Every structure is written in structure tokens, then in C-alpha cells.
């Protein structure tokens, strides 16, 4: 790997390890993840139990789906903070609709409905970002409050604690089972497979299609991309639509996984997701990043959020740790460009 | 600029008058009685100070924004309450306590803002990512320091006076806010540093070739923004007697909304303090009006979100300029090419 790196970037100087990291920042993420896991495992061997790992896998699905959506937007030089509001609206709106109007609706239809609503709201984002020509952060802060306000004002505020049976069952279908230290049976749900599937799809779109080229081109320089003939409008619609659809999917999975639909859930976790993407090596100014990095970044954030307490770090420190990681990783990515 | 009317300013004045009139009509006069006006005015400063911080960061250009404002305000309040509360008794030495509290909180804000500025200028982090990170960091530190609990500041007389007192019928906190806003507004418009900041936001490349000390200007801008957040923390403490890490959940959106409504351009180089003040009061009037109509908090969030998008559209299509020139006011001629520039830049 190091010979490849030096062959392709003869101008970079410094230690070979630095050169490899400069070309493949996700290796840095991997090192952080391994180091963190080793630290937690050394402090508390329970970390390596299957039950813990199952919990981590389960927790990674929703945040990972969000992160893949955000990554596609970030690759094109934008940012989105409204996806959690989209997910909450899809989750609660669809669940409530199914409970009240169509309790027997087949599961695939439920999922399609949620994804379609997410897609629609994402397209609204894309349309506004394209036509208002202001930073997408400000537009999506506006739509975040709009979507959430719509949900809580017009759809409902009451927890749905009993899901329709088809959704409830879906959350319980096991891929693997194990027994916890207390003797309870713990399952690895089947839906964890959705994350790798969507990751492969995202990788394929970004690396194997013309659309993917266009997304990275726009992220590198919108002006140049437009002059090359890429249609900015369809790219904006696609990236925000895709992130919206993934948010819809993540929302309905969140409901199935928790076996309840709480309209106040999800909103507030945006920073964790953006942290996951940035920790995975995607630059916030666009044009870079890999799907593998995003998945590693997701695992890193999930580990920080879920098991620091196992290593004896009080849960009050969680935000400080994630915040510090964002700043360190962000500064590292910037310096990579200079190296 | 003399003799020409800024359409944004005209619009904001009309909005303020319009909401006041609507409120007075709907409430049969209660809305504009002195007590209600006082109560509304005393709610403006917290958000207004944070909005000035957002405005300064936006003016500096290059994607400048400060998302860490309310987090820093809470951290400043929590730190000051714990630190000063641990050394000085609010009951025995109210004046000393209040002064020390104010100084500590503003100093924490200044330091936090300087961290933002140093990270942005020094390590080249984008303002969005940097202030997102520090937002989490500041909130996290406030949680760690206070263990997630509310910290009481007690109510020593001077702090109480700042929070709830009035001077010549005007709330003290509002007067303080106006004084700070006037100071910064004049600095922005009449001092060389202020003018350089506006120029840097308009064209960072030209500013670099003109030899501006951009790094120092960025650090100063974010440090001032942080100090304003610290001051907001003092006012929050004075008004609520308690400080807590999660106070003001939707303040970030509202502070950005105030700045955007005031015509501050997110791409930098443009912003007027008088418009910001009027924008802050208009939003407070609207908030109180919605409150009066007994609308739920959720609906209010919806309204703020839609309002933000609406104003982004107005600025984008220069709707105010078009409107005022149609009904006979002359829009500033230099406004037109500036808007065109902005449109091609994105």
C-alpha cells in the first residue's frame, strides 16, 4: 500500500505511514476504533461478550443509515440536519396510519410507504437548497423545525406503545441468538443486514455510476461541475431525496427495533451522525470520503455512545468525547489536504 | 446611503408596527399595555445577543456561522454559578457575587469563542464543523461540571435587578442589550476593524491580497461572539435564578432566524445592527402574539421553520427590493449588482 501511495503522490513528503493515512483516512478511523475497543475490552472483558456486540450491531443500523445518507450529501458539498425530523415524521406518521386505518397492511408496503414519504420530504429539501442558493445547513435547519412541527402539531404527540403485529414481529426475527450473563436470550435481529445492503448500494452508486462521479465532481467544485455539463438541479434533488429515503427507512426500523413509536425520538442525534461521517474521513467541504470510512465512523460513534460506561467513563462525559473526536478528526482531515 | 431607504429596514419597521397593531386589536389593548411591553422587552436580550453572535460570524464570510452560541451561554452560566457560588455567598455579598458572576461568565464565553476562532483560523476547520464540535464540547462540559443538574444562582439584588428590574420603565436587561448592540453596531460601521470585517466577508481572496490579518480578525470575531454568548448566559441566570446545560433548546434556530430576517447574508459581507434589533423585536412580538393566541409550542416551532424558509426565499428573489421599487420607493441601486453576484456565486 505504501509503495502505491508514494507512486501516485510523488510530491508528498514525510513518513510512509503518514502518506498512507493521507490517501486512506479510513485507516485512521479503523485504528481509532481498534484502539478504543482494546481500551474498553481491557477495562471490562464483558465488552467482548456476544450480547454486547449484538447490542452494538443493533444500535448501528439506524445511525448507519442516517450516516450513509448524510455522506452522499456531504460528498456533494452540502450538509443536512433535517434527516432526523424526516425519520421521526415517517416513523410516527406511518405507524399511526397503519394502527388506525390499515392494521393488516403487509410489511413491505409499510416500509415502502415510509421510504416514499422520506423521499418526498428529502426532495423538498433538495428543491429548496437548489433554488434558494443559501448554505444547505440553514435551509435544513428550517426544514427540520418545519417537519418536526408538522409531526407534533398535526400528526400526534402520544407514544404508540403497541405496534401493529407485522412490525412488532419484524423487529423480533433473529439472525443469531445468544444468552446474556443474566440468562436472558438475546437476539441479533435480522434487520441488521439492511445496513450492509444499503452500504453496498451507496458504494455502487458513488463508485460505479455516472451519478456518483457527478456527486463527487459537484462536491469538488460546483462551478467546474456545472461547466462540465452536470445538471446541478438533478444532483441536488437526488442527494437530498436519497438521504430522505434512507431516513424514512431508518425511522421505520427504529420503530420496529424499539417496538414502539415515540414522536419525540431521533431528533437531536444529528450531531452524532455528522460526527460519524466526518470521523470516517469525509471532508465537510465535499468531494471526498468512502463508504467503508462512513461505516467505520458509525461504529466508532456507536461504541463511544454505548460502551464508554463499561470502561468506567461516566456517561456524562459522552458529549465531551464525541465533540473532541469531531474537532480532532476534522483538524486531521484538513491537514491531510495540506500534506 | 443617505436619502435612500433600505427596503429591509422599512419592511422590519412595518412588521413590528403591524404585529403590535394586530396584537392590540386582537387583545382589545392588553397586548400593548406597559406591563406586557415590558415583559416582551425583557425576553429579547437572550436571543438578541446570540443572534448578534451569529450575525458577526456570518458577516466574516467563507461559510462563517456560530452554532455553539446557546451551548456556550449555558456553559458560561453553569461554570460561573459553580465557581463563584463555591467561593462567594450570594446572600452575604450580593454585589461582589453578581460582579464576579458576570465577569466569570463573560470570560468563559470569551475563551470559548476564542477557541472557535483559533480552531477555524489556525487549523482551517470549517466554521460549521468547528462550531458543531464545540457545541457538543461546551454542552458536554456543562453536563460534566453540573452532573446534569440545574445549578442555582440564588437571587442577589444586583443580578435580580438585571433580570427583572426596570429603569425608566424599560427592563434593565433590554437597556444592556441595546447598549451592547449599539457599541458593536458602531464598531462594525465606523471603525477600521469593522469595515475590514465586512470587506473580508465580501471577498476573502481580495482581503488576503490587501494584506488583512485574516486569522486575527477571525479569532476576534468568534471571541466577541463567544463573549456575547457569555453575557446571554448572565441574563439567562438573572432571569431564571437557575442555570442548566439544556436551556433554550430551539434558541439556535431562532438566533439564525433573527439574523436571516435582518437581511444578514449567509455568504458574508452584509449585515446591519439596526435591522438585527428590529428583527429580534419583531420575532419576540410574534412569539408573544402566538402565545396570546394560545398556540402550542410545537406549532410555534413549525412557524419559525416556515418563517426561516420564507425569508430565505425573500432574500433570494430580492422580493422586498422589487416591492418597494414598484410602489415608488427607490431601492438602493448598489443593492442590485450585489444580489446578482450572490446568485452566481452559489
XYZ file of C-alpha atoms in Angstrom:
685
model
C 0.000 0.000 0.000
C 2.745 2.447 0.890
C 4.518 1.925 -2.434
C 1.275 2.607 -4.252
C 0.761 5.767 -2.274
C 4.213 7.099 -2.941
C 4.000 6.140 -6.601
C 0.852 8.117 -7.144
C 1.679 11.089 -4.959
C 5.348 11.725 -5.508
C 5.095 15.296 -4.260
C 4.040 14.372 -0.712
C 6.796 14.199 1.817
C 7.061 12.638 5.228
C 6.898 9.270 6.800
C 5.388 6.458 4.667
C 2.727 5.852 7.360
C 1.640 9.467 7.022
C 1.399 9.074 3.273
C -0.803 6.007 3.549
C -3.032 7.801 6.061
C -3.212 10.814 3.790
C -4.514 8.657 0.979
C -6.693 6.350 3.030
C -8.038 8.291 6.027
C -10.417 5.462 6.915
C -7.362 3.526 8.131
C -7.027 6.216 10.788
C -10.677 5.625 11.734
C -10.017 1.901 11.906
C -7.017 2.448 14.168
C -9.088 4.685 16.460
C -11.841 2.074 16.562
C -9.451 -0.786 17.345
C -7.685 1.275 19.995
C -10.976 2.270 21.603
C -12.266 -1.318 21.586
C -8.982 -2.585 23.052
C -9.208 0.050 25.775
C -12.796 -0.863 26.662
C -12.103 -4.603 26.476
C -9.068 -4.248 28.751
C -11.090 -2.269 31.275
C -14.057 -4.587 31.134
C -13.847 -8.045 29.456
C -17.655 -8.157 29.308
C -17.309 -5.930 26.237
C -16.304 -8.904 24.120
C -19.397 -10.923 25.032
C -21.709 -11.657 22.122
C -24.577 -9.911 23.913
C -22.688 -6.616 23.903
C -21.672 -6.980 20.291
C -25.279 -7.748 19.320
C -26.393 -4.585 21.085
C -23.792 -2.563 19.211
C -24.845 -4.044 15.869
C -28.476 -3.271 16.622
C -27.627 0.284 17.625
C -25.542 0.823 14.478
C -28.353 0.252 11.988
C -30.335 3.479 12.372
C -27.333 5.763 12.836
C -25.520 3.987 9.985
C -28.418 4.508 7.567
C -28.542 8.188 8.525
C -24.789 8.449 8.098
C -24.846 6.947 4.586
C -27.494 9.479 3.555
C -25.580 12.378 5.059
C -22.387 11.114 3.443
C -23.896 11.294 -0.045
C -24.928 14.919 0.651
C -21.556 15.750 2.197
C -19.742 14.236 -0.797
C -21.546 16.787 -2.964
C -20.526 19.620 -0.651
C -23.816 20.053 1.223
C -24.988 19.197 4.703
C -28.306 18.069 6.157
C -29.604 18.348 9.706
C -33.269 17.644 8.914
C -32.987 13.886 8.368
C -33.844 13.020 11.976
C -37.025 15.073 11.708
C -37.856 13.278 8.443
C -37.248 9.901 10.100
C -39.407 10.797 13.102
C -42.223 12.009 10.855
C -42.081 8.864 8.680
C -41.826 6.549 11.664
C -44.665 8.057 13.649
C -46.868 9.041 10.730
C -46.718 5.640 9.067
C -47.053 3.690 12.327
C -50.028 5.747 13.395
C -51.611 5.405 9.961
C -51.158 1.637 9.999
C -52.520 1.304 13.548
C -55.586 3.415 12.856
C -56.510 2.724 9.263
C -54.871 -0.451 7.992
C -53.711 -2.776 10.793
C -53.206 -5.622 8.335
C -51.067 -3.729 5.838
C -48.263 -6.041 4.626
C -44.813 -5.173 5.956
C -43.236 -4.413 2.548
C -45.981 -1.854 1.910
C -45.344 -0.265 5.331
C -41.657 0.061 4.515
C -42.302 1.374 1.020
C -44.710 3.953 2.391
C -42.187 5.202 4.940
C -39.386 5.342 2.367
C -41.648 7.159 -0.093
C -42.622 9.826 2.448
C -38.956 10.239 3.358
C -38.081 10.559 -0.314
C -40.753 13.228 -0.776
C -39.552 15.293 2.173
C -35.952 14.868 1.030
C -36.920 16.175 -2.401
C -38.427 19.233 -0.697
C -35.008 19.807 0.888
C -33.243 19.352 -2.432
C -35.623 21.716 -4.196
C -35.206 24.426 -1.550
C -31.426 24.070 -1.364
C -31.142 24.314 -5.124
C -33.453 27.258 -5.612
C -32.757 29.360 -2.515
C -28.995 29.182 -3.118
C -28.093 29.533 0.552
C -25.953 27.126 2.579
C -27.851 23.860 2.946
C -27.231 23.958 6.700
C -29.524 26.960 7.087
C -32.189 25.552 4.762
C -32.259 22.205 6.553
C -32.380 23.833 9.991
C -35.560 25.473 8.697
C -36.998 22.254 7.309
C -36.036 20.328 10.459
C -38.285 22.567 12.541
C -40.959 22.572 9.840
C -41.120 18.778 9.561
C -40.978 18.295 13.311
C -43.603 20.982 13.838
C -45.863 19.290 11.275
C -45.426 15.960 13.065
C -46.100 17.252 16.571
C -48.839 19.716 15.640
C -50.855 17.763 13.120
C -49.974 14.072 13.426
C -49.660 13.468 17.129
C -47.649 13.556 20.319
C -48.772 10.368 22.054
C -46.461 7.354 22.224
C -47.636 4.304 20.336
C -46.598 1.511 22.662
C -48.262 -1.366 20.833
C -47.045 -1.698 17.286
C -49.054 -3.460 14.582
C -48.152 -7.186 14.782
C -46.305 -7.352 11.448
C -43.918 -4.568 12.522
C -43.520 -5.991 16.008
C -42.697 -9.434 14.583
C -40.184 -7.980 12.128
C -38.200 -6.488 14.985
C -38.017 -9.897 16.654
C -36.896 -12.052 13.717
C -33.493 -13.369 14.767
C -30.407 -13.811 12.685
C -28.485 -15.251 15.652
C -29.304 -15.832 19.304
C -27.213 -15.930 22.442
C -27.729 -15.916 26.189
C -26.809 -12.960 28.376
C -24.961 -13.181 31.692
C -28.331 -12.928 33.448
C -29.583 -15.911 31.476
C -31.896 -13.940 29.185
C -31.984 -14.776 25.489
C -30.512 -12.028 23.335
C -31.014 -11.960 19.604
C -29.184 -10.380 16.742
C -32.154 -9.164 14.725
C -32.388 -9.889 11.030
C -32.749 -6.204 10.180
C -29.073 -5.539 10.929
C -28.452 -6.911 7.426
C -30.167 -3.842 5.973
C -27.171 -1.642 6.855
C -24.567 -3.628 4.855
C -27.061 -3.931 1.988
C -27.613 -0.153 1.852
C -23.872 0.433 2.290
C -23.180 -1.699 -0.794
C -25.897 0.125 -2.726
C -24.438 3.501 -1.736
C -20.949 2.350 -2.643
C -22.239 1.179 -6.031
C -23.998 4.486 -6.742
C -20.978 6.547 -5.753
C -18.252 4.447 -7.355
C -19.842 2.663 -10.270
C -22.326 5.086 -11.783
C -22.077 8.369 -13.645
C -24.290 9.878 -10.957
C -21.659 9.060 -8.353
C -18.989 10.767 -10.434
C -21.244 13.783 -10.721
C -21.809 13.898 -6.946
C -18.074 13.949 -6.183
C -17.486 16.424 -9.003
C -20.065 18.823 -7.553
C -18.504 18.375 -4.128
C -15.088 19.217 -5.536
C -16.225 22.355 -7.300
C -19.839 23.148 -8.212
C -18.809 25.773 -10.757
C -16.488 23.415 -12.624
C -19.006 20.571 -12.447
C -21.696 22.782 -13.953
C -19.374 23.826 -16.760
C -18.612 20.166 -17.425
C -22.300 19.738 -18.103
C -23.509 18.134 -14.883
C -27.045 19.180 -14.029
C -26.820 20.648 -10.517
C -30.570 20.584 -10.040
C -30.977 16.838 -10.537
C -27.935 16.175 -8.353
C -29.331 18.296 -5.529
C -32.682 16.548 -5.859
C -31.022 13.129 -5.903
C -28.750 13.562 -2.891
C -31.410 15.048 -0.633
C -34.031 12.622 -1.941
C -31.717 9.670 -1.261
C -30.912 10.889 2.259
C -34.632 11.427 2.863
C -35.492 7.924 1.660
C -32.810 6.409 3.900
C -34.169 8.486 6.796
C -37.635 7.054 6.100
C -36.196 3.537 6.142
C -34.200 4.238 9.315
C -37.307 5.657 11.010
C -39.474 2.606 10.429
C -36.617 0.295 11.503
C -36.205 2.374 14.661
C -39.871 1.757 15.491
C -39.622 -1.995 14.798
C -36.398 -2.251 16.793
C -37.704 -0.395 19.860
C -41.156 -1.947 19.481
C -42.786 1.436 19.985
C -43.154 4.723 18.128
C -42.240 7.823 20.111
C -42.664 11.038 18.087
C -40.028 12.781 20.245
C -37.344 10.224 19.384
C -34.437 10.650 16.972
C -34.386 14.454 16.698
C -31.249 15.586 18.488
C -28.977 12.840 17.216
C -27.924 14.818 14.107
C -24.541 15.774 15.519
C -23.687 12.142 16.307
C -24.438 11.198 12.717
C -22.435 14.071 11.248
C -19.634 13.088 13.631
C -19.786 9.517 12.300
C -19.434 10.708 8.714
C -16.626 13.157 9.477
C -14.789 10.628 11.656
C -14.986 8.276 8.685
C -12.806 10.612 6.680
C -15.318 12.591 4.599
C -14.409 16.245 4.423
C -17.272 18.568 5.288
C -16.441 20.720 2.272
C -17.224 17.836 -0.049
C -15.591 15.836 -2.796
C -14.048 13.126 -0.620
C -14.810 10.142 1.565
C -15.564 6.452 1.296
C -18.462 4.233 2.302
C -16.098 1.994 4.299
C -14.959 5.063 6.226
C -18.549 6.049 6.984
C -19.354 2.571 8.306
C -16.226 2.630 10.483
C -17.104 6.124 11.690
C -20.588 4.898 12.574
C -19.168 2.000 14.606
C -16.813 4.409 16.364
C -19.637 6.734 17.408
C -21.847 3.816 18.444
C -19.050 2.376 20.588
C -18.417 5.774 22.201
C -22.116 6.273 22.894
C -22.820 2.794 24.203
C -19.849 1.270 25.930
C -17.702 4.060 27.379
C -19.645 3.489 30.551
C -18.426 -0.136 30.550
C -14.865 1.144 30.673
C -15.654 3.199 33.755
C -16.038 6.525 31.937
C -19.136 8.257 33.355
C -21.905 8.734 30.792
C -21.819 12.484 31.453
C -18.534 12.575 29.510
C -20.082 11.160 26.345
C -20.698 14.513 24.666
C -17.260 15.822 25.540
C -15.651 12.752 23.989
C -17.699 12.895 20.763
C -17.167 16.672 20.493
C -13.422 16.305 20.973
C -13.332 13.499 18.413
C -15.127 15.716 15.865
C -12.645 18.546 16.346
C -9.571 16.293 16.271
C -10.729 14.306 13.252
C -11.837 17.489 11.480
C -8.474 19.162 12.034
C -6.701 15.977 10.940
C -8.672 15.834 7.681
C -7.840 19.462 6.909
C -4.137 18.918 7.484
C -4.261 15.856 5.267
C -5.115 18.155 2.376
C -2.099 20.342 3.137
C 0.334 17.454 3.489
C -26.651 55.513 1.727
C -28.081 58.888 2.758
C -31.529 59.734 1.497
C -32.246 56.203 0.336
C -34.391 53.781 2.224
C -33.148 50.274 2.915
C -36.115 48.076 1.952
C -35.178 45.609 4.685
C -35.369 48.363 7.302
C -38.708 49.640 6.028
C -40.058 46.118 5.992
C -38.904 45.383 9.547
C -40.385 48.627 10.904
C -43.687 47.849 9.195
C -43.607 44.271 10.549
C -43.083 45.499 14.108
C -45.873 48.051 13.819
C -48.117 45.540 12.069
C -47.768 42.844 14.743
C -48.239 45.410 17.513
C -51.397 46.656 15.822
C -52.718 43.153 15.209
C -51.970 42.206 18.803
C -53.616 45.334 20.169
C -56.685 44.743 18.031
C -56.981 41.047 18.869
C -56.483 41.581 22.601
C -58.503 44.766 22.969
C -55.415 46.736 24.025
C -53.928 44.350 26.584
C -51.140 43.431 24.151
C -49.696 46.950 24.167
C -50.192 47.860 27.806
C -46.942 48.837 29.564
C -46.761 45.640 31.579
C -46.943 43.405 28.529
C -44.490 45.555 26.586
C -42.059 45.349 29.498
C -42.414 41.613 29.708
C -41.810 41.237 25.967
C -38.795 43.562 26.038
C -37.217 41.589 28.863
C -37.348 38.436 26.740
C -35.480 39.921 23.771
C -31.887 40.179 25.115
C -31.011 36.462 25.490
C -31.848 35.654 21.902
C -30.785 39.031 20.610
C -27.243 38.639 21.959
C -26.936 35.166 20.465
C -28.254 36.489 17.147
C -25.610 39.235 17.112
C -23.018 36.482 17.529
C -24.483 34.559 14.590
C -24.545 37.769 12.553
C -20.874 38.553 13.221
C -19.828 35.026 12.253
C -21.937 35.182 9.087
C -20.505 38.598 8.144
C -16.963 37.211 8.315
C -17.830 35.132 5.245
C -16.389 31.883 3.919
C -19.299 29.880 5.327
C -18.993 31.589 8.697
C -21.600 30.638 11.278
C -21.638 30.125 15.019
C -23.698 27.125 16.078
C -22.226 26.943 19.563
C -23.910 30.090 20.990
C -26.549 28.710 23.323
C -24.299 25.820 24.380
C -21.604 28.324 25.326
C -24.127 30.551 27.112
C -25.207 27.591 29.229
C -21.614 26.544 29.889
C -20.744 30.113 30.919
C -23.708 30.253 33.281
C -23.009 26.832 34.796
C -19.273 27.496 35.233
C -19.846 30.906 36.791
C -22.558 29.596 39.106
C -20.370 26.734 40.350
C -17.125 28.668 40.559
C -18.419 31.906 42.062
C -21.099 30.137 44.073
C -18.395 27.979 45.644
C -16.322 30.977 46.773
C -18.753 33.806 47.468
C -22.088 33.652 49.212
C -24.850 35.301 47.210
C -26.649 36.224 50.436
C -23.705 37.726 52.316
C -22.085 39.653 49.479
C -24.690 40.134 46.768
C -22.816 42.850 44.882
C -19.499 41.018 44.865
C -21.245 37.799 43.857
C -23.067 39.444 40.955
C -19.998 41.218 39.622
C -17.847 38.108 39.917
C -20.591 36.037 38.301
C -20.865 38.413 35.357
C -17.113 38.650 34.842
C -16.615 34.876 35.056
C -19.436 34.090 32.655
C -18.301 36.633 30.061
C -14.705 35.421 30.428
C -15.779 31.809 29.854
C -17.741 32.956 26.814
C -14.775 34.925 25.511
C -12.464 31.942 25.988
C -14.898 29.533 24.315
C -15.337 31.912 21.388
C -11.572 32.312 21.101
C -11.273 28.506 20.925
C -13.720 28.562 17.997
C -11.758 31.328 16.303
C -8.374 29.678 16.863
C -9.615 26.346 15.522
C -11.160 27.977 12.456
C -8.283 30.314 11.703
C -5.446 28.120 12.942
C -6.284 24.594 11.861
C -8.515 25.522 8.949
C -11.619 23.716 10.245
C -14.778 24.902 8.523
C -16.942 27.047 10.825
C -19.870 24.608 10.547
C -17.843 21.599 11.658
C -15.874 23.513 14.266
C -18.890 25.081 15.968
C -20.839 21.809 15.750
C -17.946 20.131 17.543
C -17.589 22.851 20.143
C -21.382 22.943 20.590
C -21.159 19.323 21.691
C -17.998 20.006 23.690
C -19.457 23.019 25.548
C -22.726 21.215 26.276
C -20.752 18.175 27.399
C -18.535 20.233 29.709
C -21.616 21.869 31.222
C -23.073 18.387 31.852
C -19.831 17.142 33.389
C -19.429 20.201 35.634
C -23.021 20.246 36.847
C -23.547 16.485 36.738
C -26.547 17.120 34.530
C -28.406 19.045 37.218
C -29.682 22.608 37.353
C -27.400 24.929 39.343
C -28.998 27.638 41.429
C -27.518 31.116 41.361
C -29.723 32.422 44.133
C -31.120 35.881 43.620
C -28.668 38.514 44.856
C -30.113 42.006 44.425
C -27.922 43.257 41.539
C -28.484 40.092 39.490
C -32.180 40.235 40.301
C -32.202 43.861 39.165
C -30.633 42.855 35.845
C -33.124 40.060 35.324
C -36.355 41.651 36.431
C -35.694 45.316 37.231
C -36.596 48.336 35.165
C -35.053 51.734 34.620
C -37.432 54.490 33.486
C -39.990 51.747 32.818
C -37.612 49.900 30.492
C -36.275 46.483 31.578
C -32.619 46.732 32.622
C -31.604 43.717 30.551
C -33.119 45.315 27.462
C -31.140 48.513 28.054
C -27.965 46.484 28.451
C -28.742 44.658 25.232
C -29.345 47.908 23.328
C -26.105 49.379 24.689
C -24.066 46.321 23.645
C -25.754 46.181 20.246
C -25.115 49.898 19.658
C -21.478 49.509 20.627
C -20.922 46.587 18.264
C -23.022 48.168 15.530
C -20.972 51.362 15.637
C -17.758 49.366 15.749
C -18.879 47.492 12.669
C -19.799 50.598 10.739
C -17.318 53.253 11.822
C -14.092 51.576 12.939
C -11.441 50.310 10.509
C -11.657 46.799 12.003
C -15.408 46.663 11.470
C -15.154 47.828 7.888
C -12.338 45.331 7.266
C -14.565 42.557 8.628
C -17.342 43.463 6.186
C -14.845 43.645 3.328
C -13.297 40.319 4.252
C -16.747 38.718 4.209
C -17.476 40.243 0.813
C -14.323 38.884 -0.788
C -11.850 36.835 1.266
C -9.396 36.473 -1.612
C -9.177 40.217 -2.181
C -8.857 40.688 1.581
C -5.877 38.353 1.649
C -4.140 40.213 -1.147
C -4.927 43.505 0.555
C -2.884 42.235 3.483
C -5.665 41.894 6.085
C -4.654 39.878 9.130
C -7.459 37.416 8.485
C -6.527 34.968 11.213
C -6.540 37.613 13.908
C -9.822 39.042 12.603
C -11.481 35.611 12.704
C -10.283 34.947 16.242
C -11.530 38.361 17.357
C -14.902 37.877 15.636
C -15.594 34.489 17.181
C -14.256 35.641 20.547
C -16.692 38.572 20.549
C -19.465 36.192 19.517
C -18.479 33.978 22.456
C -18.388 36.899 24.890
C -21.924 37.821 23.776
C -22.977 34.224 24.480
C -21.401 34.577 27.937
C -23.392 37.762 28.512
C -26.526 35.940 27.348
C -25.656 33.323 29.973
C -25.603 36.034 32.661
C -29.022 37.315 31.596
C -30.419 33.775 31.478
C -29.139 33.226 35.026
C -30.544 36.560 36.185
C -33.982 35.864 34.740
C -34.303 32.227 35.748
C -32.364 32.017 39.056
C -31.188 28.633 37.754
C -28.763 27.667 35.024
C -28.872 24.317 33.270
C -26.949 22.740 30.404
C -30.007 22.138 28.196
C -31.663 25.554 28.494
C -33.018 27.093 25.270
C -33.363 24.042 23.036
C -34.645 25.929 19.995
C -32.544 29.075 20.531
C -30.076 28.078 17.827
C -32.739 28.103 15.134
C -34.280 31.318 16.423
C -30.920 33.118 16.583
C -30.242 32.152 12.966
C -33.790 33.135 12.040
C -33.324 36.586 13.590
C -30.107 37.085 11.634
C -31.606 35.924 8.339
C -34.742 38.005 8.868
C -32.491 41.003 9.488
C -31.112 40.574 5.974
C -27.722 39.213 7.040
C -26.445 37.296 4.034
C -25.189 33.787 4.913
C -22.474 34.148 2.244
C -20.959 37.026 4.206
C -20.117 40.690 3.993
C -23.505 42.127 4.807
C -25.395 42.920 7.983
C -26.847 45.950 9.761
C -27.266 46.175 13.518
C -30.435 48.292 13.397
C -32.065 45.623 11.221
C -30.954 42.928 13.654
C -32.547 44.800 16.571
C -35.808 45.261 14.729
C -35.740 41.653 13.597
C -35.253 40.471 17.188
C -38.141 42.614 18.448
C -40.385 41.532 15.560
C -39.764 37.883 16.378
C -40.444 38.474 20.071
C -43.676 40.300 19.255
C -44.732 37.443 17.012
C -43.815 34.898 19.669
C -45.832 36.751 22.295
C -48.711 37.116 19.859
C -48.732 33.367 19.204
C -48.541 32.860 22.945
C -51.532 35.139 23.374
C -53.446 33.140 20.767
C -52.668 30.085 22.922
C -50.860 28.192 20.189
C -48.893 25.094 21.162
C -45.089 25.212 21.348
C -44.942 22.655 18.552
C -46.869 24.904 16.245
C -44.546 27.735 17.144
C -41.546 25.641 16.048
C -43.349 24.951 12.796
C -43.967 28.674 12.336
C -40.287 29.510 12.963
C -39.143 26.881 10.483
C -41.511 28.106 7.775
C -40.631 31.722 8.519
C -36.918 30.991 8.078
C -37.523 29.331 4.691
C -39.852 32.179 3.703
C -37.221 34.817 4.453
C -34.525 32.868 2.647
C -36.808 32.960 -0.402
C -37.472 36.691 0.017
C -33.755 37.438 0.147
C -33.025 35.101 -2.748
C -35.505 36.720 -5.095
C -34.967 40.221 -3.669
C -38.722 40.425 -3.157
C -38.523 43.423 -0.822
C -36.455 45.426 -3.292
C -38.872 44.611 -6.096
C -41.864 45.531 -3.935
C -40.505 48.863 -2.720
C -39.403 49.961 -6.184
C -42.815 49.077 -7.574
C -44.667 51.238 -5.065
C -42.345 54.149 -5.652
C -39.544 53.825 -3.101
C -36.191 53.772 -4.704
C -34.295 50.658 -3.770
C -30.571 51.195 -3.320
C -29.019 50.975 -6.766
C -25.881 49.289 -5.459
C -28.092 46.543 -3.983
C -28.907 45.116 -7.388
C -25.435 44.088 -8.577
C -24.637 42.686 -5.117
C -27.653 40.375 -5.313
C -26.608 39.294 -8.800
C -23.121 38.455 -7.557
C -24.518 36.337 -4.786
C -26.723 34.418 -7.168
C -23.902 33.462 -9.486
C -21.554 32.595 -6.648
C -23.711 29.693 -5.342
